[in-house]
Tab-separated table of C-alpha atoms in Angstrom:
chain	number	residue	atom	x	y	z
A	1	MET	CA	177.512	-33.572	50.957
A	2	GLY	CA	176.097	-31.152	53.568
A	3	SER	CA	172.672	-32.624	53.724
A	4	LEU	CA	173.861	-36.015	54.946
A	5	PRO	CA	172.547	-36.722	58.501
A	6	ASN	CA	175.034	-36.918	61.438
A	7	PRO	CA	174.933	-40.563	62.835
A	8	PRO	CA	174.580	-40.659	66.567
A	9	SER	CA	177.747	-40.793	68.521
A	10	SER	CA	178.286	-44.403	69.441
A	11	PRO	CA	181.481	-46.429	70.476
A	12	GLY	CA	180.034	-49.158	68.348
A	13	LEU	CA	180.985	-47.322	65.078
A	14	ASN	CA	184.667	-46.891	65.911
A	15	ASN	CA	185.747	-50.178	64.279
A	16	ASP	CA	183.485	-49.943	61.250
A	17	THR	CA	184.032	-48.840	57.674
A	18	LEU	CA	181.399	-46.610	56.031
A	19	LEU	CA	181.091	-46.545	52.178
A	20	ILE	CA	179.226	-43.559	50.744
A	21	ALA	CA	178.425	-44.395	47.202
A	22	ILE	CA	176.311	-41.437	45.800
A	23	PRO	CA	176.388	-39.132	42.667
A	24	HIS	CA	177.953	-36.326	44.613
A	25	PRO	CA	181.537	-35.357	45.327
A	26	PRO	CA	182.960	-35.845	48.867
A	27	ASP	CA	181.960	-33.278	51.561
A	28	PRO	CA	185.190	-32.511	53.496
A	29	ASN	CA	183.185	-30.706	56.276
A	30	TRP	CA	180.845	-33.623	56.881
A	31	ILE	CA	183.665	-36.094	56.779
A	32	ALA	CA	185.664	-34.006	59.341
A	33	THR	CA	182.688	-33.930	61.576
A	34	GLN	CA	182.203	-37.668	61.570
A	35	ALA	CA	185.952	-38.260	62.084
A	36	SER	CA	185.698	-36.186	65.311
A	37	ARG	CA	182.539	-37.978	66.444
A	38	HIS	CA	183.867	-41.367	65.689
A	39	PRO	CA	187.754	-41.424	65.720
A	40	GLY	CA	187.865	-45.071	64.683
A	41	LEU	CA	185.326	-44.933	61.881
A	42	LYS	CA	186.781	-45.289	58.442
A	43	ILE	CA	184.920	-43.300	55.750
A	44	ARG	CA	185.316	-44.327	52.161
A	45	TRP	CA	183.480	-41.943	49.614
A	46	TYR	CA	182.844	-43.132	46.036
A	47	GLU	CA	181.295	-40.697	43.661
A	48	THR	CA	179.131	-42.617	41.456
A	49	GLU	CA	177.982	-41.645	37.879
A	50	ARG	CA	174.709	-39.670	37.442
A	51	THR	CA	172.550	-41.996	35.381
A	52	LEU	CA	169.294	-40.014	35.199
A	53	GLY	CA	167.087	-42.921	36.085
A	54	THR	CA	169.162	-45.688	34.455
A	55	PRO	CA	170.593	-48.219	36.863
A	56	PRO	CA	174.397	-47.888	37.076
A	57	LYS	CA	177.083	-50.524	36.700
A	58	PRO	CA	178.161	-52.414	39.910
A	59	LEU	CA	181.075	-50.961	41.750
A	60	PRO	CA	184.289	-52.993	41.749
A	61	THR	CA	184.162	-55.769	44.286
A	62	ASP	CA	187.131	-54.553	46.112
A	63	THR	CA	185.407	-51.340	46.877
A	64	PHE	CA	183.524	-53.284	49.664
A	65	ASP	CA	186.533	-54.691	51.307
A	66	GLY	CA	186.034	-54.225	55.032
A	67	VAL	CA	182.855	-52.272	54.547
A	68	THR	CA	180.242	-52.683	57.267
A	69	LEU	CA	178.099	-49.663	56.711
A	70	VAL	CA	176.699	-48.355	53.309
A	71	CYS	CA	175.016	-45.237	52.151
A	72	THR	CA	173.827	-45.414	48.522
A	73	ASN	CA	170.762	-45.063	46.278
A	74	TRP	CA	171.014	-47.948	43.714
A	75	PRO	CA	170.984	-51.658	44.680
A	76	GLN	CA	172.749	-52.317	41.323
A	77	LEU	CA	175.871	-50.668	42.816
A	78	ILE	CA	176.309	-53.518	45.225
A	79	PRO	CA	177.163	-56.953	43.669
A	80	PRO	CA	175.207	-59.781	45.351
A	81	PHE	CA	177.255	-61.066	48.380
A	82	ALA	CA	179.913	-58.354	47.929
A	83	ASN	CA	180.736	-58.464	51.546
A	84	PRO	CA	179.186	-60.648	54.178
A	85	ASN	CA	180.110	-58.104	56.882
A	86	ILE	CA	177.719	-55.388	55.684
A	87	ARG	CA	175.157	-55.052	58.393
A	88	PHE	CA	173.579	-51.530	57.793
A	89	ILE	CA	172.487	-49.770	54.587
A	90	GLN	CA	171.213	-46.114	54.593
A	91	LEU	CA	169.131	-45.396	51.450
A	92	SER	CA	169.244	-41.879	49.914
A	93	SER	CA	165.741	-42.250	48.836
A	94	ALA	CA	162.349	-42.518	50.699
A	95	GLY	CA	161.305	-45.597	48.610
A	96	ALA	CA	162.850	-48.988	48.966
A	97	ASP	CA	161.062	-50.680	46.101
A	98	ARG	CA	164.237	-51.060	43.990
A	99	TRP	CA	165.751	-53.219	46.738
A	100	VAL	CA	163.245	-55.872	47.334
A	101	ASP	CA	165.004	-58.425	45.122
A	102	HIS	CA	168.434	-57.761	46.368
A	103	PRO	CA	169.996	-60.596	48.593
A	104	LEU	CA	171.123	-57.959	51.254
A	105	TYR	CA	167.435	-56.731	51.578
A	106	LYS	CA	166.303	-60.286	52.276
A	107	ASP	CA	169.166	-60.856	54.839
A	108	GLN	CA	167.542	-60.634	58.289
A	109	ASN	CA	171.025	-59.542	59.696
A	110	VAL	CA	171.284	-56.324	57.511
A	111	MET	CA	169.353	-53.273	58.798
A	112	PHE	CA	167.837	-50.927	56.146
A	113	CYS	CA	166.867	-47.262	56.676
A	114	ASN	CA	165.238	-45.018	54.112
A	115	ALA	CA	165.516	-41.320	53.850
A	116	SER	CA	161.989	-40.479	54.758
A	117	GLY	CA	161.620	-36.957	55.828
A	118	VAL	CA	164.535	-35.628	53.722
A	119	HIS	CA	162.398	-34.755	50.817
A	120	ALA	CA	159.427	-33.598	52.868
A	121	ARG	CA	161.188	-30.613	54.199
A	122	LEU	CA	160.530	-28.675	50.929
A	123	LEU	CA	156.818	-28.946	51.655
A	124	HIS	CA	157.405	-27.175	54.895
A	125	LEU	CA	158.561	-23.916	53.341
A	126	PRO	CA	155.926	-21.177	53.688
A	127	VAL	CA	154.061	-20.618	50.437
A	128	HIS	CA	150.950	-18.831	49.272
A	129	ASP	CA	148.049	-20.740	47.929
A	130	SER	CA	146.742	-19.350	44.547
A	131	PRO	CA	143.053	-18.699	45.125
A	132	GLY	CA	142.396	-15.050	45.331
A	133	LEU	CA	145.781	-13.964	44.047
A	134	ARG	CA	145.882	-11.363	41.283
A	135	ALA	CA	147.380	-12.090	37.830
A	136	GLY	CA	147.925	-9.198	35.439
A	137	ILE	CA	148.524	-10.121	31.845
A	138	LEU	CA	150.093	-7.543	29.523
A	139	GLY	CA	148.969	-8.500	26.040
A	140	TYR	CA	145.744	-10.525	25.907
A	141	GLY	CA	146.428	-12.439	22.697
A	142	ALA	CA	146.592	-16.128	22.121
A	143	ILE	CA	149.248	-16.681	24.745
A	144	GLY	CA	147.841	-14.224	27.196
A	145	ARG	CA	144.368	-15.730	26.974
A	146	HIS	CA	145.709	-19.341	27.563
A	147	VAL	CA	147.729	-18.045	30.603
A	148	ALA	CA	144.523	-16.590	31.853
A	149	ARG	CA	142.697	-20.022	31.377
A	150	LEU	CA	145.440	-21.731	33.435
A	151	VAL	CA	145.716	-19.306	36.346
A	152	SER	CA	141.966	-18.846	36.595
A	153	ALA	CA	141.722	-22.661	36.995
A	154	LEU	CA	143.953	-22.185	39.955
A	155	GLY	CA	141.561	-19.629	41.488
A	156	MET	CA	143.534	-16.486	40.498
A	157	GLU	CA	141.848	-13.216	39.456
A	158	VAL	CA	142.786	-12.146	35.903
A	159	TYR	CA	143.364	-8.491	34.830
A	160	ALA	CA	143.837	-8.029	31.087
A	161	TYR	CA	145.782	-5.166	29.402
A	162	THR	CA	145.298	-4.598	25.619
A	163	LEU	CA	146.391	-1.802	23.170
A	164	ARG	CA	142.890	-0.970	22.115
A	165	PRO	CA	139.726	-0.614	24.201
A	166	ARG	CA	137.485	-3.725	24.450
A	167	PRO	CA	134.307	-2.253	25.970
A	168	THR	CA	131.798	-4.734	24.624
A	169	PRO	CA	131.393	-8.538	24.738
A	170	GLU	CA	131.882	-8.667	20.924
A	171	SER	CA	135.125	-6.649	21.066
A	172	ARG	CA	136.525	-9.009	23.824
A	173	ARG	CA	136.138	-12.170	21.745
A	174	ASP	CA	139.228	-13.877	20.206
A	175	ASN	CA	138.652	-13.346	16.510
A	176	ARG	CA	141.821	-14.890	15.171
A	177	THR	CA	141.596	-17.073	11.976
A	178	TYR	CA	142.694	-20.173	13.807
A	179	LEU	CA	142.443	-21.166	17.584
A	180	VAL	CA	143.935	-24.342	19.038
A	181	PRO	CA	140.876	-26.246	20.225
A	182	GLY	CA	140.402	-26.251	23.895
A	183	THR	CA	142.839	-23.381	24.674
A	184	GLY	CA	142.614	-19.807	25.639
A	185	ASP	CA	139.685	-17.477	26.395
A	186	PRO	CA	137.807	-17.426	23.051
A	187	ASP	CA	134.829	-15.305	24.446
A	188	GLY	CA	137.026	-13.010	26.632
A	189	VAL	CA	135.114	-13.749	29.785
A	190	ILE	CA	137.847	-14.588	32.118
A	191	PRO	CA	139.298	-11.211	33.175
A	192	VAL	CA	137.579	-9.467	36.051
A	193	LYS	CA	138.835	-6.110	34.666
A	194	TRP	CA	140.075	-4.867	31.344
A	195	PHE	CA	142.726	-2.036	30.863
A	196	HIS	CA	144.016	-0.539	27.648
A	197	GLY	CA	146.199	2.173	26.274
A	198	GLU	CA	149.697	2.918	24.933
A	199	GLU	CA	150.570	5.771	27.244
A	200	LYS	CA	152.529	5.448	30.625
A	201	GLU	CA	149.532	6.706	32.558
A	202	SER	CA	147.367	3.865	31.192
A	203	LEU	CA	150.046	1.342	32.191
A	204	LYS	CA	150.392	2.943	35.639
A	205	ARG	CA	146.755	2.520	36.366
A	206	PHE	CA	147.052	-1.193	35.371
A	207	LEU	CA	150.003	-1.843	37.597
A	208	GLU	CA	148.449	-0.046	40.546
A	209	GLU	CA	146.079	-2.961	40.827
A	210	GLY	CA	148.956	-4.684	42.620
A	211	PHE	CA	149.590	-8.064	41.129
A	212	ASP	CA	150.989	-11.263	42.597
A	213	LEU	CA	151.857	-12.464	39.112
A	214	LEU	CA	152.629	-10.259	36.090
A	215	VAL	CA	152.863	-11.936	32.681
A	216	LEU	CA	154.248	-10.172	29.566
A	217	SER	CA	152.933	-11.715	26.340
A	218	LEU	CA	152.878	-8.928	23.956
A	219	PRO	CA	154.971	-8.114	20.791
A	220	LEU	CA	157.999	-5.786	20.665
A	221	THR	CA	157.409	-2.505	19.119
A	222	LYS	CA	158.849	1.036	19.556
A	223	ALA	CA	156.022	1.694	21.966
A	224	THR	CA	156.634	-1.551	24.099
A	225	GLU	CA	160.407	-1.408	24.252
A	226	SER	CA	161.451	-1.147	27.946
A	227	LEU	CA	157.775	-1.139	28.853
A	228	LEU	CA	158.830	-2.154	32.315
A	229	SER	CA	161.624	-0.027	33.755
A	230	THR	CA	162.529	1.705	37.045
A	231	GLU	CA	159.350	3.822	37.212
A	232	GLN	CA	156.993	0.691	36.680
A	233	PHE	CA	159.055	-1.440	39.229
A	234	ASP	CA	158.631	1.338	41.730
A	235	ILE	CA	154.851	1.050	41.174
A	236	LEU	CA	154.988	-2.620	41.704
A	237	ALA	CA	157.036	-2.254	44.812
A	238	THR	CA	154.379	0.076	46.344
A	239	LYS	CA	151.216	-1.447	45.195
A	240	GLY	CA	152.349	-5.109	44.865
A	241	LYS	CA	154.295	-4.761	48.279
A	242	GLY	CA	157.292	-6.327	46.633
A	243	LYS	CA	155.547	-9.686	46.086
A	244	THR	CA	155.031	-9.386	42.393
A	245	PHE	CA	156.628	-12.209	40.362
A	246	ILE	CA	157.215	-11.445	36.693
A	247	VAL	CA	157.160	-13.838	33.781
A	248	ASN	CA	158.240	-12.702	30.332
A	249	VAL	CA	157.482	-15.000	27.275
A	250	GLY	CA	157.172	-12.016	24.834
A	251	ARG	CA	160.521	-10.392	23.934
A	252	GLY	CA	163.506	-9.593	26.020
A	253	LYS	CA	163.520	-5.860	25.279
A	254	LEU	CA	160.050	-5.375	26.841
A	255	ILE	CA	161.938	-5.247	30.180
A	256	ASP	CA	164.933	-2.859	31.032
A	257	THR	CA	167.403	-5.620	32.173
A	258	GLN	CA	169.367	-3.291	34.465
A	259	ALA	CA	166.209	-1.968	36.054
A	260	LEU	CA	164.936	-5.563	36.490
A	261	LEU	CA	168.158	-6.521	38.304
A	262	GLU	CA	167.895	-3.555	40.571
A	263	ALA	CA	164.255	-4.404	41.251
A	264	VAL	CA	165.140	-7.950	42.238
A	265	ARG	CA	168.103	-6.988	44.429
A	266	GLY	CA	166.167	-4.084	46.077
A	267	GLY	CA	163.174	-6.302	46.819
A	268	LYS	CA	160.872	-4.373	44.604
A	269	ILE	CA	159.513	-7.514	43.151
A	270	ALA	CA	159.696	-11.191	44.251
A	271	GLY	CA	161.589	-12.505	41.251
A	272	ALA	CA	161.211	-13.258	37.562
A	273	ALA	CA	161.080	-16.126	35.063
A	274	LEU	CA	162.376	-15.170	31.635
A	275	ASP	CA	162.256	-17.291	28.554
A	276	VAL	CA	163.471	-14.118	26.615
A	277	THR	CA	166.171	-11.812	27.630
A	278	ASP	CA	168.073	-8.728	26.613
A	279	PRO	CA	170.626	-9.403	25.272
A	280	GLU	CA	169.722	-12.804	23.901
A	281	PRO	CA	171.388	-15.100	24.403
A	282	LEU	CA	172.891	-14.009	27.564
A	283	PRO	CA	176.721	-14.087	27.606
A	284	GLU	CA	178.390	-16.498	29.985
A	285	GLY	CA	178.544	-15.118	33.495
A	286	HIS	CA	175.879	-12.554	32.949
A	287	GLU	CA	174.333	-10.941	36.073
A	288	LEU	CA	170.863	-12.432	35.452
A	289	LEU	CA	172.335	-15.846	35.431
A	290	ARG	CA	173.711	-15.259	38.924
A	291	GLU	CA	170.502	-14.091	40.515
A	292	GLU	CA	168.856	-16.685	42.792
A	293	ARG	CA	165.395	-15.200	42.265
A	294	VAL	CA	165.652	-15.064	38.432
A	295	PHE	CA	164.983	-18.206	36.375
A	296	VAL	CA	166.160	-18.059	32.714
A	297	THR	CA	165.257	-20.529	29.917
A	298	PRO	CA	166.678	-20.207	26.439
A	299	HIS	CA	163.710	-19.031	24.545
A	300	VAL	CA	162.048	-22.442	24.373
A	301	SER	CA	158.521	-21.839	25.699
A	302	TRP	CA	157.102	-21.920	22.231
A	303	HIS	CA	158.527	-25.386	21.559
A	304	ALA	CA	156.165	-28.377	21.636
A	305	LEU	CA	156.175	-31.584	19.582
A	306	GLU	CA	152.750	-30.572	18.229
A	307	TYR	CA	153.906	-27.017	17.046
A	308	LEU	CA	154.048	-27.927	13.336
A	309	ASP	CA	150.725	-29.577	13.590
A	310	TYR	CA	149.226	-26.300	14.818
A	311	VAL	CA	150.945	-24.420	12.103
A	312	ASN	CA	149.611	-26.763	9.467
A	313	ALA	CA	146.068	-26.566	10.964
A	314	ALA	CA	146.251	-22.751	10.769
A	315	LEU	CA	147.257	-22.964	7.164
A	316	GLN	CA	143.895	-24.741	6.347
A	317	TYR	CA	142.105	-21.700	7.437
A	318	GLN	CA	144.159	-18.844	6.178
A	319	PRO	CA	143.985	-19.449	2.359
A	320	ASN	CA	140.162	-19.424	2.534
A	321	ILE	CA	140.066	-15.921	3.967
A	322	TYR	CA	142.790	-14.822	1.619
A	323	ARG	CA	140.849	-16.062	-1.522
A	324	GLN	CA	137.617	-14.396	-0.345
A	325	PHE	CA	139.415	-10.995	0.295
A	326	LEU	CA	141.056	-11.331	-3.153
A	327	ASN	CA	137.607	-11.620	-4.686
A	328	ILE	CA	136.653	-8.386	-3.101
A	329	VAL	CA	139.848	-6.774	-4.428
A	330	MET	CA	139.147	-7.998	-7.986
A	331	ASP	CA	135.524	-6.828	-7.916
A	332	TYR	CA	136.672	-3.385	-6.706
A	333	LYS	CA	139.546	-3.198	-9.283
A	334	ASN	CA	137.295	-4.210	-12.120
A	335	GLN	CA	134.628	-1.648	-10.960
A	336	ARG	CA	132.077	-4.272	-10.251
A	337	LEU	CA	132.090	-2.979	-6.633
A	338	GLY	CA	132.133	0.571	-5.518
A	339	MET	CA	134.247	1.976	-2.713
A	340	LEU	CA	131.384	1.967	-0.163
A	341	GLY	CA	130.525	-1.625	-1.054
A	342	ALA	CA	134.156	-2.644	-0.786
A	343	ILE	CA	134.385	-0.992	2.591
A	344	HIS	CA	131.207	-2.842	3.800
A	345	GLN	CA	132.526	-6.288	2.730
A	346	VAL	CA	136.056	-5.736	4.019
A	347	SER	CA	134.557	-4.595	7.404
A	348	ASP	CA	132.735	-7.898	7.794
A	349	PHE	CA	136.149	-9.735	7.547
A	350	TYR	CA	137.819	-7.121	9.778
A	351	VAL	CA	135.522	-7.803	12.672
A	352	MET	CA	136.580	-11.470	12.563
A	353	TYR	CA	140.114	-11.211	11.470
A	354	PRO	CA	141.472	-7.776	12.369
A	355	VAL	CA	145.214	-8.281	12.107
A	356	LEU	CA	145.106	-10.328	8.900
A	357	ILE	CA	142.748	-7.993	7.148
A	358	GLN	CA	144.682	-4.824	8.220
A	359	GLY	CA	147.735	-6.231	6.479
A	360	LEU	CA	145.788	-7.215	3.307
A	361	ILE	CA	144.050	-3.791	3.000
A	362	ALA	CA	147.396	-1.975	3.318
A	363	PHE	CA	148.922	-4.206	0.627
A	364	PHE	CA	146.180	-4.595	-1.847
A	365	LEU	CA	143.881	-1.594	-1.315
A	366	PRO	CA	146.148	1.279	-0.175
A	367	GLU	CA	143.742	3.811	-1.654
A	368	LEU	CA	141.067	2.432	0.683
A	369	HIS	CA	143.253	2.112	3.772
A	370	ILE	CA	142.539	5.334	5.493
A	371	ALA	CA	138.920	5.280	4.497
A	372	CYS	CA	138.583	1.656	5.673
A	373	ASP	CA	140.182	2.357	9.005
A	374	GLU	CA	138.022	5.385	9.596
A	375	GLU	CA	134.866	3.541	8.664
A	376	ILE	CA	135.575	0.439	10.613
A	377	ALA	CA	136.480	2.270	13.721
A	378	GLU	CA	133.436	4.427	13.645
A	379	ASN	CA	130.713	2.276	12.310
A	380	ALA	CA	131.741	-1.497	12.115
A	381	VAL	CA	130.086	-2.614	15.297
A	382	SER	CA	127.487	-0.899	17.398
A	383	VAL	CA	126.788	-1.490	21.097
A	384	THR	CA	124.191	-4.099	20.150
A	385	GLY	CA	126.524	-5.900	17.688
A	386	THR	CA	124.808	-4.801	14.514
A	387	ARG	CA	126.842	-3.247	11.723
A	388	GLN	CA	125.740	0.286	10.900
A	389	PHE	CA	127.359	2.386	8.067
A	390	LYS	CA	126.888	6.106	7.496
A	391	GLU	CA	126.426	7.043	3.806
A	392	LYS	CA	129.643	8.773	2.837
A	393	LYS	CA	130.958	9.935	-0.564
A	394	TYR	CA	134.564	9.020	-1.424
A	395	PRO	CA	136.534	10.493	-4.193
């Protein structure tokens, strides 16, 4: 393989046989180079199986006939006393701990060399440290809030984008029915700046902040389809100076795929990590799969062994809210509660569980739907956090 080192030219190798036993196919170019440097050196390449951490079976004994030099990774490949003529072993790993009990390792006449320095070169690549970098999060729900928690722990500044305005501390809190303990941003205090809106101009102002990392964690609707397209990538190219890296864990259609490809190839963005794509799944040989700066996973970021535990925990909370809401419905239907009283009680739930209650209102109290929306929007929470209601007469 191309990364194998070139041994120094020495007449002492011309009568040797080198056995390369590694889980990679023979590299003709490397072999040709060694043949020209050491005309008498015989090279025997044995492609071993990839065992993913499990020791492989020993190679056949006759593999070592005449071998004096070995390059390999597992001591189990070499049967004890396979060949008394072996005098040099080059490890393909930096550590030699696997070899300490092998007879050849204890033999004072056998020289061992590790691969120290081969792996370190990855650390020499220029990288940016995270403190002070900017992370924009499109969709500040449960996922977005937990992303904020993680990147802020690495020193990044977080900018949040939501559909509705969140001007007060109360409005920025996470009022979902169930939160996984120890996750997210329950009080909404991590972002250094909040943005909102469903118009292109609102999104433009957000993107103009110039992000190093842009995470999409919002649902797919008619309004969010192709949310990032050529126009938005042009903004990122200018304000983000081509260094923005995009992560999409929402839905594939949030991003215009062709525009994304053009942005990556044109240097408008640094790259992308996509757990969701459009189309999904990607057909074999799709252009996204061939881009070096695009990393694709098959929609598995949701998956954890504890996933069902979280769902079951959430189910412990939801029925309670559901039952209490049904009590309001029954009181209203049986005229034990007037419209204004029903709106007041529903509003209390709405502040804590907006998405759930919106759905329940639309289904059970369609005649109150518009009135509730209007009342809640205008009066449910004041700047000080106290609920205030105007006296209104409803038909």
